[in-house]
Tab-separated table of C-alpha atoms and ligand atoms in Angstrom:
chain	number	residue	atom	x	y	z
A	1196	UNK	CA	0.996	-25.169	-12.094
A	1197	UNK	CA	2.400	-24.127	-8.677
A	1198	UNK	CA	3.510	-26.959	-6.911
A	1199	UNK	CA	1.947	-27.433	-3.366
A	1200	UNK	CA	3.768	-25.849	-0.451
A	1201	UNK	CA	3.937	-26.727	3.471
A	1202	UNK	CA	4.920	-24.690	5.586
A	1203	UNK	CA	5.212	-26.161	9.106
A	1204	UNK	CA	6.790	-25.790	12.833
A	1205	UNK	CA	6.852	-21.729	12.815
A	1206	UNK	CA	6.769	-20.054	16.292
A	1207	UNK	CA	3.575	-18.053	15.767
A	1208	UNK	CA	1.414	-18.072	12.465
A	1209	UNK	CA	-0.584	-14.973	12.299
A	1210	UNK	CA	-3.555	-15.806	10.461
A	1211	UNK	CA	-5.392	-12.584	11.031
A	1212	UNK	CA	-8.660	-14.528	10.952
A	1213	UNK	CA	-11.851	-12.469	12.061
A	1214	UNK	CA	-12.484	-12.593	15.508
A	1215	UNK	CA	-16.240	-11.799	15.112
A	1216	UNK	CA	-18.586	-12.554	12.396
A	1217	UNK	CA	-18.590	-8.956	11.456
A	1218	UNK	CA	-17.577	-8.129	7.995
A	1219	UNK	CA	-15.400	-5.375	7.051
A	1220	UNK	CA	-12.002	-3.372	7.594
A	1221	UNK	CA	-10.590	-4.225	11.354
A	1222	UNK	CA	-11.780	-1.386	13.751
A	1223	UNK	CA	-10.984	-0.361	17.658
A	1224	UNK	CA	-10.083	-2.984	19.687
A	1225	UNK	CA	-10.470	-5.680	16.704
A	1226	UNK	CA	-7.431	-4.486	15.232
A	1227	UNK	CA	-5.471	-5.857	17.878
A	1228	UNK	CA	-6.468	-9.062	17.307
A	1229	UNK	CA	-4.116	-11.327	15.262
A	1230	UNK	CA	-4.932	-14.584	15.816
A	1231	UNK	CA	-2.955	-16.394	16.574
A	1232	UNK	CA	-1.428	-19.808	16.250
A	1233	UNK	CA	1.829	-21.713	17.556
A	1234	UNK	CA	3.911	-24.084	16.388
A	1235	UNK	CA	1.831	-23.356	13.560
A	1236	UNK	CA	1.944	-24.939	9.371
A	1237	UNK	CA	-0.257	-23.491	6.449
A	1238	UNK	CA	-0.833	-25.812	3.462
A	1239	UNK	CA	-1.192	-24.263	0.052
A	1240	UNK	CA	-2.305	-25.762	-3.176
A	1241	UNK	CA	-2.910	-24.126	-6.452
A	1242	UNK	CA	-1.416	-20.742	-4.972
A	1243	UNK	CA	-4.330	-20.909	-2.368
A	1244	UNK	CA	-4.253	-21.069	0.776
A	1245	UNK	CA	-6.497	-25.036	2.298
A	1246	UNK	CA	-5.373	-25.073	5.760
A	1247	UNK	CA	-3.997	-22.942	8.339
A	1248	UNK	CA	-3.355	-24.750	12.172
A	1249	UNK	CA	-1.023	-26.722	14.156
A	1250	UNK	CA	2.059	-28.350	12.663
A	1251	UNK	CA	0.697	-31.549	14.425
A	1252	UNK	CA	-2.708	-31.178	13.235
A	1253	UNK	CA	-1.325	-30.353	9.662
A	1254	UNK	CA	0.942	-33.627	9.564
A	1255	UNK	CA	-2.477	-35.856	10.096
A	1256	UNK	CA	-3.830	-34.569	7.088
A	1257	UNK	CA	-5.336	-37.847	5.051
A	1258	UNK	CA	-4.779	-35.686	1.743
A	1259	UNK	CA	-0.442	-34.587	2.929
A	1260	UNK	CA	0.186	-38.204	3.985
A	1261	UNK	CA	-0.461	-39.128	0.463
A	1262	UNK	CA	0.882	-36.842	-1.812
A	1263	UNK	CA	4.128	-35.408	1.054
A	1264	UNK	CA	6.429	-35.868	-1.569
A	1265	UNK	CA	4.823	-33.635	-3.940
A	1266	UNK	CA	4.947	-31.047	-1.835
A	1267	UNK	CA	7.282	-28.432	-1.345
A	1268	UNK	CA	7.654	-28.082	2.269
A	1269	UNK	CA	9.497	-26.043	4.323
A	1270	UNK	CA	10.228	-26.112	8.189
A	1271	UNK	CA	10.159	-22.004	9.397
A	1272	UNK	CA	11.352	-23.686	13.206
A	1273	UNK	CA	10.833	-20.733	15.347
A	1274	UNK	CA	10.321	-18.553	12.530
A	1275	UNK	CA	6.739	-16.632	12.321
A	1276	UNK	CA	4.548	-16.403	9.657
A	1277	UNK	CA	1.913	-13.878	8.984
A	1278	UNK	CA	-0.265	-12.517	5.303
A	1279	UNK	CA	2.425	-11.040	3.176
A	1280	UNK	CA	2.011	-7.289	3.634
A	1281	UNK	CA	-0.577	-5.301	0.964
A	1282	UNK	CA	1.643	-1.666	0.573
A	1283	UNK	CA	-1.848	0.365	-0.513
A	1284	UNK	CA	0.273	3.343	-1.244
A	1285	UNK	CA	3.244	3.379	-3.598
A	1286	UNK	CA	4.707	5.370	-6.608
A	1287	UNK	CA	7.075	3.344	-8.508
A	1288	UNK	CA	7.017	4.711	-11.879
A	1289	UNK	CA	10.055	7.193	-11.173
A	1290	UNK	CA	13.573	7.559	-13.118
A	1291	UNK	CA	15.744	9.113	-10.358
A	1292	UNK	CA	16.318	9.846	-6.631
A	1293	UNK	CA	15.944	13.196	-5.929
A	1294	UNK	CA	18.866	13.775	-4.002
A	1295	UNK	CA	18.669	17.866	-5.157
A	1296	UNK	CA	15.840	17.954	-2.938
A	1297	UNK	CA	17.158	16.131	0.024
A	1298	UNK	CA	20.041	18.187	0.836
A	1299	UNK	CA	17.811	21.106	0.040
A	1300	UNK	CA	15.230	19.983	3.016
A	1301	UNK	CA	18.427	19.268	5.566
A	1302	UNK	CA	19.409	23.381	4.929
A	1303	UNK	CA	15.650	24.162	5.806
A	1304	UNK	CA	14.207	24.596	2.943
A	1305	UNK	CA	10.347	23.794	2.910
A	1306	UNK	CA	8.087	21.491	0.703
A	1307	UNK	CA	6.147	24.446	-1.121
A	1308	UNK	CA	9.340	26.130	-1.325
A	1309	UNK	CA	11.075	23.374	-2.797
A	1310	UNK	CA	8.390	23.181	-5.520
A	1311	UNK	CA	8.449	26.232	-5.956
A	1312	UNK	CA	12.276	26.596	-6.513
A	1313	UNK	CA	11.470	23.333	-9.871
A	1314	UNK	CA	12.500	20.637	-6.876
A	1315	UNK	CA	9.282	18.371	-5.556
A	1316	UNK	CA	6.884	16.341	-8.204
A	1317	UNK	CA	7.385	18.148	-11.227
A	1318	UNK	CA	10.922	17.319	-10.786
A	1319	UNK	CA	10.752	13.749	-12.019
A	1320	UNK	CA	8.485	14.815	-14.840
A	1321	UNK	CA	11.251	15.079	-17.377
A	1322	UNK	CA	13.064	11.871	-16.733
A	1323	UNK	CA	9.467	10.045	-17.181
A	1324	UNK	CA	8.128	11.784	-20.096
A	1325	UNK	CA	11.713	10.968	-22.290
A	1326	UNK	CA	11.857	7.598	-20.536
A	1327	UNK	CA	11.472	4.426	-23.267
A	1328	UNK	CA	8.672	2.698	-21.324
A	1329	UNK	CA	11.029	-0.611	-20.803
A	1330	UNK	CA	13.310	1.504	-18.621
A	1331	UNK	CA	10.212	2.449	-16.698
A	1332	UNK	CA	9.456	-1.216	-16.354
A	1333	UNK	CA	12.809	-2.037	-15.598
A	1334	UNK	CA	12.882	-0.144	-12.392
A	1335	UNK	CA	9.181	-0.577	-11.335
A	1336	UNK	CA	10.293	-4.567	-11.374
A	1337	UNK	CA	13.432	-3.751	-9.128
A	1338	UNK	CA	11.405	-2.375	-6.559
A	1339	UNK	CA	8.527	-4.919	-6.917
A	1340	UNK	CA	11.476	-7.510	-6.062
A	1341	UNK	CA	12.767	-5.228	-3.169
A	1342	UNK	CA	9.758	-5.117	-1.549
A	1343	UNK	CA	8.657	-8.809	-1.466
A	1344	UNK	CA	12.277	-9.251	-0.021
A	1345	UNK	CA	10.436	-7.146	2.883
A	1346	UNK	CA	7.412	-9.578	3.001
A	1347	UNK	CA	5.665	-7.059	0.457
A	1348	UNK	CA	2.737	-9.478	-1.391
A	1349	UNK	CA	0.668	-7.102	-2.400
A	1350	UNK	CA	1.129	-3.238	-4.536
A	1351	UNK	CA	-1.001	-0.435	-5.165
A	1352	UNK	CA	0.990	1.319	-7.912
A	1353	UNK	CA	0.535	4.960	-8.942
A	1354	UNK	CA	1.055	6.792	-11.797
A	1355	UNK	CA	1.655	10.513	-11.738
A	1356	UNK	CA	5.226	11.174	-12.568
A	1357	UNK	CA	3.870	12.152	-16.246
A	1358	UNK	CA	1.393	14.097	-16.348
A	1359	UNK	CA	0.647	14.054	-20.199
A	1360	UNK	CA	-1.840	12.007	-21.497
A	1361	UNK	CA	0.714	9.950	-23.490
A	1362	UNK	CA	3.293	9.336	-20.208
A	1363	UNK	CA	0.406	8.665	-17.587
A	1364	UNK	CA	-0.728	5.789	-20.321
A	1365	UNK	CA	2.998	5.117	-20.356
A	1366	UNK	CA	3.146	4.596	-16.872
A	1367	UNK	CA	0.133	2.558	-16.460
A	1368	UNK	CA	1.504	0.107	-19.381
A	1369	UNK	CA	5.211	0.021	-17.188
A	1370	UNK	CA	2.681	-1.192	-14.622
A	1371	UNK	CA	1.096	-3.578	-16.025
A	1372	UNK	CA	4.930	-4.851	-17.716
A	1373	UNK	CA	6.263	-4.914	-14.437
A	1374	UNK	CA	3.112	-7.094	-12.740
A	1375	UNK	CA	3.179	-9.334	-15.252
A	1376	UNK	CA	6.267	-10.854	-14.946
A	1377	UNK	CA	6.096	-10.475	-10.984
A	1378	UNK	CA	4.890	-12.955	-8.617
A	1379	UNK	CA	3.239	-10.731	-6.699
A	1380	UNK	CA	-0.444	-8.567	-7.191
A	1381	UNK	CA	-0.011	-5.488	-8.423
A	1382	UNK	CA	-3.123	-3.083	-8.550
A	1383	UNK	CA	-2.574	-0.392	-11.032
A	1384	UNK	CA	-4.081	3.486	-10.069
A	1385	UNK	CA	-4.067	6.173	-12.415
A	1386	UNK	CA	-2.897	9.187	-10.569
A	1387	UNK	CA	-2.848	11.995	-13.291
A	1388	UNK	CA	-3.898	14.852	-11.203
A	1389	UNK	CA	-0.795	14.533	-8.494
A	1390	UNK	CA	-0.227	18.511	-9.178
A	1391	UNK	CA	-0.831	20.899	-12.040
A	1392	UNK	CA	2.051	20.952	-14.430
A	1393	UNK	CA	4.062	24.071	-14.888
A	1394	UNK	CA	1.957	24.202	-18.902
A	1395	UNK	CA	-1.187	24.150	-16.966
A	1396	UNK	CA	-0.332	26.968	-14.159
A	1397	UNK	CA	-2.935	29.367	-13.660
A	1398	UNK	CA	-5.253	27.765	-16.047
A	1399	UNK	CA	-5.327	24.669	-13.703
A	1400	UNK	CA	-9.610	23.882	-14.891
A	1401	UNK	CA	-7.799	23.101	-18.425
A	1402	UNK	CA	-5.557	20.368	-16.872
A	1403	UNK	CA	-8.430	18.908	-14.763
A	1404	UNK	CA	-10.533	18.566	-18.334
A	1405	UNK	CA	-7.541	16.770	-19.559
A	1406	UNK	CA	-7.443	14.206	-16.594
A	1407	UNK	CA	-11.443	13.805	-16.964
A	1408	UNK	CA	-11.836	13.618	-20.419
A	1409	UNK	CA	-8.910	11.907	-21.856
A	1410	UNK	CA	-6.747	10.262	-19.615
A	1411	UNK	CA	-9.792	8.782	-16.970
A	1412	UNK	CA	-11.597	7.206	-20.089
A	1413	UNK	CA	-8.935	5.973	-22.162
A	1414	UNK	CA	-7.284	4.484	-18.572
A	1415	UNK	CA	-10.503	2.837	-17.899
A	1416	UNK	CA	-11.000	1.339	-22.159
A	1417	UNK	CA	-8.017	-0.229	-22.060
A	1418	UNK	CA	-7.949	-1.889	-18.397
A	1419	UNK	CA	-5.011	-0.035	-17.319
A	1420	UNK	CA	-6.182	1.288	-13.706
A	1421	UNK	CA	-8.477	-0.019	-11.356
A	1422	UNK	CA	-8.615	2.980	-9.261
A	1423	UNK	CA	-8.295	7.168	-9.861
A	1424	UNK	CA	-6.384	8.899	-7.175
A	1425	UNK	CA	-6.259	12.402	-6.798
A	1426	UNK	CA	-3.813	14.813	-4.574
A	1427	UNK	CA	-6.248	17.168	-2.886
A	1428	UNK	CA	-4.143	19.809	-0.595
A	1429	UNK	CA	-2.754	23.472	-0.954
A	1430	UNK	CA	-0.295	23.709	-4.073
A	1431	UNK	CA	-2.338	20.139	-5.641
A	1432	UNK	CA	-5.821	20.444	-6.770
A	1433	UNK	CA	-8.989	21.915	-5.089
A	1434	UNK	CA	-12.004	19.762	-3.447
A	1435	UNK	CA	-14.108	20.820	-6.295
A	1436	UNK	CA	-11.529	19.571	-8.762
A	1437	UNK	CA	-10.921	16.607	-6.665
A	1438	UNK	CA	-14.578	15.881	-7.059
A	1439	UNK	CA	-14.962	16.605	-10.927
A	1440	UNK	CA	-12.158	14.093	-10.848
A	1441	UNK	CA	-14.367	11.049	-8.683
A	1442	UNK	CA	-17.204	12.325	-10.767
A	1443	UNK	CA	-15.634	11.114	-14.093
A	1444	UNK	CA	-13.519	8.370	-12.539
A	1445	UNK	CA	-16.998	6.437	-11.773
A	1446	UNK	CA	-18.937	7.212	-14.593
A	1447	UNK	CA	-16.224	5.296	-16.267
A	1448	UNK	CA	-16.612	2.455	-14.119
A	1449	UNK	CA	-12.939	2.786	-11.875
A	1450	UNK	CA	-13.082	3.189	-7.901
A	1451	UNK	CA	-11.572	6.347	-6.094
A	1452	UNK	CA	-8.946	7.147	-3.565
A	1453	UNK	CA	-7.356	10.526	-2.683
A	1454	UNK	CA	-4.209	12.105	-0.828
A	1455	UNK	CA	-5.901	13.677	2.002
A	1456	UNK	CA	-5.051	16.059	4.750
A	1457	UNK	CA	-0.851	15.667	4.313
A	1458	UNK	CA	-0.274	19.634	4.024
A	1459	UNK	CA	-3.820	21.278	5.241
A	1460	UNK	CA	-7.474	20.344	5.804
A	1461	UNK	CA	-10.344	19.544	3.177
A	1462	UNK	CA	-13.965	18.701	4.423
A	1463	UNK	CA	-14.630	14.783	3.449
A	1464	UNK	CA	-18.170	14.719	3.786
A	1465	UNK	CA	-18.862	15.752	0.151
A	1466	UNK	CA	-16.548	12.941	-1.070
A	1467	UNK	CA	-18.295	9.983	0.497
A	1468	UNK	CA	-20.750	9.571	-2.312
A	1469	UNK	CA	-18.104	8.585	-4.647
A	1470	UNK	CA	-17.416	5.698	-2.090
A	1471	UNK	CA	-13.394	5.666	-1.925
A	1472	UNK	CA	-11.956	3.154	-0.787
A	1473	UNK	CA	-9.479	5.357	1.244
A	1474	UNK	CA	-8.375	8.360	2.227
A	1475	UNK	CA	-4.188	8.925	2.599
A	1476	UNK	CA	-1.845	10.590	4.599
A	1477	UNK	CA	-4.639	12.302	7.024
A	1478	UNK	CA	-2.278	14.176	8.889
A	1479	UNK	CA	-4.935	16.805	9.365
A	1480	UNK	CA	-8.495	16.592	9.673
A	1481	UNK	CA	-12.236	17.757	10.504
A	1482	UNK	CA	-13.028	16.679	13.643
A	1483	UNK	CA	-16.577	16.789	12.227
A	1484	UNK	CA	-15.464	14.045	9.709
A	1485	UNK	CA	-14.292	11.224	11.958
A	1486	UNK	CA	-18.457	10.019	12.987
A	1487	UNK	CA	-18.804	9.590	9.518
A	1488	UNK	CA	-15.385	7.990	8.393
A	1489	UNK	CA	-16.386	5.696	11.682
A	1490	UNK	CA	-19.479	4.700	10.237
A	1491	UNK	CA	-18.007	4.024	6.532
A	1492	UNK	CA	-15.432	1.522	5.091
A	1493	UNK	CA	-13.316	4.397	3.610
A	1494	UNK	CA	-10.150	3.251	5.154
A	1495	UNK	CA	-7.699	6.080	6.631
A	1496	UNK	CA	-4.355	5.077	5.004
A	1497	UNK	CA	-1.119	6.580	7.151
A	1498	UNK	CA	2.020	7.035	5.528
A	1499	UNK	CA	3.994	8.231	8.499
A	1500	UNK	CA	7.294	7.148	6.209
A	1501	UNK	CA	6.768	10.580	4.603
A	1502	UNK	CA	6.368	12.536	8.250
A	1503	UNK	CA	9.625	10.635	8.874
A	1504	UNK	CA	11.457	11.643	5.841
A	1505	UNK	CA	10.276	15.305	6.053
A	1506	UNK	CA	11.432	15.992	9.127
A	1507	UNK	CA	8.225	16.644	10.708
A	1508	UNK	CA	7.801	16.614	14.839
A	1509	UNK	CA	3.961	15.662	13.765
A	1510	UNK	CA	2.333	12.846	13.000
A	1511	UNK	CA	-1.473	11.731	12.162
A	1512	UNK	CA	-3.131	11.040	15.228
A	1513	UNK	CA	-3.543	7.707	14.703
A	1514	UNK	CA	-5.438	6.963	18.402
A	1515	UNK	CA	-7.834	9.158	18.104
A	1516	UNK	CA	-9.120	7.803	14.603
A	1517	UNK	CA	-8.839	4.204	15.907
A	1518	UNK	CA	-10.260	4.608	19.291
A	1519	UNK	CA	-13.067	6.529	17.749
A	1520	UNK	CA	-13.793	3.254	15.327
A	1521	UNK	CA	-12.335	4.365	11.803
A	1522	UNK	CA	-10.641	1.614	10.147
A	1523	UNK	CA	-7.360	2.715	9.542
A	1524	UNK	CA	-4.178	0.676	7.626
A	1525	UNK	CA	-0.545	1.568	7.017
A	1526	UNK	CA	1.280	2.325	4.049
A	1527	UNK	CA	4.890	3.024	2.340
A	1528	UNK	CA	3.942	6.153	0.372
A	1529	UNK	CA	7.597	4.800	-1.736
A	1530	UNK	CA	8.566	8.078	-3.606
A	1531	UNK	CA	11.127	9.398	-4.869
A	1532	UNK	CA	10.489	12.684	-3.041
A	1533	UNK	CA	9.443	12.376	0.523
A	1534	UNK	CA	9.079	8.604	1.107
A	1535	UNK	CA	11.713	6.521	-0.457
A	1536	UNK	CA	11.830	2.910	1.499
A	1537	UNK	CA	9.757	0.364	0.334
A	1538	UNK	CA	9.596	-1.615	3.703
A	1539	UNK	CA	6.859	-2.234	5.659
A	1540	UNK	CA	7.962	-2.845	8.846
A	1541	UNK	CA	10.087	0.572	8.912
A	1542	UNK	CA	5.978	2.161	8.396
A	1543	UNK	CA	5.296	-0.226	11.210
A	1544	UNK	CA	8.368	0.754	13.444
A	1545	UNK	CA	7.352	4.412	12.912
A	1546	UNK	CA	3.850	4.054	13.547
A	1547	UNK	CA	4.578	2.350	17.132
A	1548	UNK	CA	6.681	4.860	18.105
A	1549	UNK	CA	5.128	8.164	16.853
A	1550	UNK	CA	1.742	7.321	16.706
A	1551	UNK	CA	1.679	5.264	19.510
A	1552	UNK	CA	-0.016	2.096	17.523
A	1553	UNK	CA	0.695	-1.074	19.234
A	1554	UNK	CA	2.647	-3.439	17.421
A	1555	UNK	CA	-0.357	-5.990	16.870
A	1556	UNK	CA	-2.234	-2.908	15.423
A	1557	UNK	CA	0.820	-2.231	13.063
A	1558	UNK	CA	0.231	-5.652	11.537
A	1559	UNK	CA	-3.095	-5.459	10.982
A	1560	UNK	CA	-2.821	-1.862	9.278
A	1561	UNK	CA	-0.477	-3.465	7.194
A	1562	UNK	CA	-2.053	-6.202	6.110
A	1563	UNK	CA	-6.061	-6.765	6.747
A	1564	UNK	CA	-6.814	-3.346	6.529
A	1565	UNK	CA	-4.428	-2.326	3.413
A	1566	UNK	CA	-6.599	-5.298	2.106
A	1567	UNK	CA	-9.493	-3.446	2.435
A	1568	UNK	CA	-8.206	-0.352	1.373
A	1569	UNK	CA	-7.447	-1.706	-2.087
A	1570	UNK	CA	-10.953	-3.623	-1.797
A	1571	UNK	CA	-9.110	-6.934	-1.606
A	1572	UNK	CA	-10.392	-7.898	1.169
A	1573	UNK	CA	-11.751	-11.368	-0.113
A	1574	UNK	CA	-9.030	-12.718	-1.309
A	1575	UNK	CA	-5.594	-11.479	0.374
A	1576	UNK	CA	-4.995	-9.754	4.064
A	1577	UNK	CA	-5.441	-12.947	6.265
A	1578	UNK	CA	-4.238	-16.667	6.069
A	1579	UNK	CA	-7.607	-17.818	5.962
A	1580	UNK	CA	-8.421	-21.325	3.647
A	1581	UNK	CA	-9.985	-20.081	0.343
A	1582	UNK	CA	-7.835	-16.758	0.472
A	1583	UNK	CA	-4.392	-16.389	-2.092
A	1584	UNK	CA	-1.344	-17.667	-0.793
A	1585	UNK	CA	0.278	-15.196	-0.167
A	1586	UNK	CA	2.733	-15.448	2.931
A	1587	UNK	CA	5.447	-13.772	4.752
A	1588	UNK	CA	8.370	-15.304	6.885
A	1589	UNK	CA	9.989	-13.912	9.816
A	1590	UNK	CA	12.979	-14.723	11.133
A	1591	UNK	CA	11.973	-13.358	14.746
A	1592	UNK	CA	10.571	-15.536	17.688
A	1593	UNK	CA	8.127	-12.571	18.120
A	1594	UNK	CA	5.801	-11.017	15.870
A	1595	UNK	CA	6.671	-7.742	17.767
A	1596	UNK	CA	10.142	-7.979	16.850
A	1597	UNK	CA	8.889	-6.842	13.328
A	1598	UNK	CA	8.230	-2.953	13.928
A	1599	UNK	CA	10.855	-3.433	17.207
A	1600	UNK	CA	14.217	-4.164	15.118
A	1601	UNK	CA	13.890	-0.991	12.989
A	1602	UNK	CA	16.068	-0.074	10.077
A	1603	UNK	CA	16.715	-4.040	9.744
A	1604	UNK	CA	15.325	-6.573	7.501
A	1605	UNK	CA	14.174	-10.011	8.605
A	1606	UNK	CA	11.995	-11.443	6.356
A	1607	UNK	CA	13.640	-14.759	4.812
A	1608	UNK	CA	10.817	-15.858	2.575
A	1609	UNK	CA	7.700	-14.554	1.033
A	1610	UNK	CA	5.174	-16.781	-1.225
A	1611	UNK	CA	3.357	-14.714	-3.617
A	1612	UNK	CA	0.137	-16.530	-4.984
A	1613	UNK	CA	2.120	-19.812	-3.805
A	1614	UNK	CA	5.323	-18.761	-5.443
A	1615	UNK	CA	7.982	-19.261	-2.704
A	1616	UNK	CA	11.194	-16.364	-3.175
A	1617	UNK	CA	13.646	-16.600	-0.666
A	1618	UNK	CA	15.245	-12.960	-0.095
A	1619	UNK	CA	17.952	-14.349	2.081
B	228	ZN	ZN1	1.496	9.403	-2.168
């Protein structure tokens, strides 16, 4: 049993809480809105969160007076607190750096041509398919521990370094390893369709069948994903195939999300009656989509951490999506290839500056709205009484010292379904 934990006196306690008694993902000027509490103290019991207000009003507490010596407590003096960040977007399940690749994108060398020169994706195939699956574990752990050290709580973790039947399952099980002896939630995604392995090229429909047939059902018997992501661009798989994919991924029973828009455009409208949960990347769209995106709680997931590490001058256009109402929430996109940082606040930092998101808005990307985007909503995202307590510390006076000190880690404590780990 997790022992109860206090945590009183910080500066500023972001709870997140809903402004308005409307339900769903944070939109326009909502997602500004954090709020706010100082000289606040959340109470936690069970690894959920009971009460979220004023250090004063926390210390009055009939139930704390009693039982203060059986709780863990913790004074975060001029510290703030906010929901431990939910990273909707990661892909862990890599042996390597790909370092090849790097040096090769400093000399000007392109992403297609870097795939097509063996560099890119099917790169890391190798090292995964030989990989025992403990070694996978082993490093899908260290970077589960790295990231709560940056106030991570919360993982979406993709497959897609395999791309056999046998290493996708491999992956998923490395997954599940990892989770289990983590703190943290972890929410497992089969992505076996990331691109068309070099067996498969030219006869691409043959891979898809694969994906639908074997890997989709056997993912979805066993428990090991709760969502199907596919990567639908130029060089990746076509909107039909993407769809094919959805079609099989809920007849089986799992929920759908897609890379979206990173390289070149694809219509959405024919994907919104599969229901994702979100769309990534979205570096390019229809205008024609955004009314209906607006109107839907398919969140649009940035990764600008991958813009960054590219070396692209462009960036989504994060105001126009927000101002026009589509819920929207930040990622990592950690990869081995073209995103490898697993902090939030450096997707935070970049999305203030290049995107031109306010700070406040960075927070809420990162945490409400990734919430929604894994449809999580109910139980993490906010520090709300009821929801898991799950918690990041700040050593900052300001909240908006988060995306502001970039490059720089501040976090001091995260508490992962009440499990307090102190980073530094
Ligand atoms: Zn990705």
């Amino acid at each position: 049993m997790t022992p109860p934990l206090l945590l009183v006196n910080a500066r500023q306690v972001l709870t997140l809480a809903a402004a308005s008694a409307k339900n769903g993902p944070r939109r326009g000027p909502d997602l500004r809105e954090l709020g706010i509490i100082e000289n606040g103290a959340v109470l936690c019991i069970g690894g959920k969160i009971v009460s979220v207000g004023t250090t004063k009003d926390a210390l009055r507490d009939p139930w704390l007076k009693k039982n203060r010596k059986k709780v863990t407590e913790i004074d975060c003096g001029g510290k703030v607190i906010l929901p431990g960040f939910v990273d909707s977007h990661t892909h862990p399940v890599f042996v390597s750096p790909r370092l090849v690749d790097f040096e090769k994108r400093i000399e000007g060398a392109s992403y297609e041509q870097i795939a097509a020169a063996g560099g890119g994706i099917r790169s890391s195939l190798e090292a995964v398919r030989s990989a025992a699956k403990a070694t996978l574990t082993d490093k899908i752990i260290a970077a589960f521990r790295d990231m709560a050290a940056h106030g991570t709580t919360t993982v979406e973790a993709k497959s897609g370094y395999g791309l056999t039947l046998e290493s996708e399952l491999k992956s998923l099980e490395a997954i599940r390893d990892a989770g289990s002896r983590w703190p943290g939630t972890v929410i497992p995604t089969l992505l076996g369709a990331h691109v068309v392995p070099k067996e498969f090229q030219g006869c691409s429909q043959k891979y898809v069948e694969i994906v639908c047939t074997e890997m989709i059902p056997q993912a979805a018997r066993r428990k090991l994903a709760q969502f199907v992501d596919v990567f639908c661009d130029k060089g990746a798989f076509t909107a039909e195939e993407a769809q094919q994919i959805f079609e099989a991924a809920r007849a089986h029973g799992l929920n759908v999300r897609a890379h979206m828009g990173q390289l070149s455009e694809t219509l959405l409208a024919p994907f919104q009656r599969f229901d994702p949960a979100s769309f990534d990347h979205m570096d390019h769209l229809n205008e024609s989509d955004i009314p209906m995106l607006a109107k839907s709680d398919t969140v649009a997931t940035f990764v600008p951490g991958a813009n960054y590490f590219l070396g692209m001058k462009t960036y989504p256009d994060a105001r126009r999506l927000i101002d026009s109402g589509v819920a929207v929430a930040l990622a990592t996109d950690y990869n081995p290839g073209t995103s490898p940082t697993l902090s939030m606040p450096m997707a935070m930092s970049l999305a203030c500056t290049h995107m031109k998101m306010s700070p406040a808005e960075t927070i809420a990307a990162a945490t409400i709205n990734g919430a929604w985007a894994l449809r999580l909503a109910d139980r993490k995202g906010s520090i709300e009484a009821g929801k898991d307590a799950d918690l990041a510390v700040f050593d900052t006076e300001d909240y908006r010292e988060i995306p502001y000190w970039f490059g720089a880690n501040h976090c001091t404590l995260t508490a992962m379904n009440g499990i307090v780990e102190m980073p530094r």
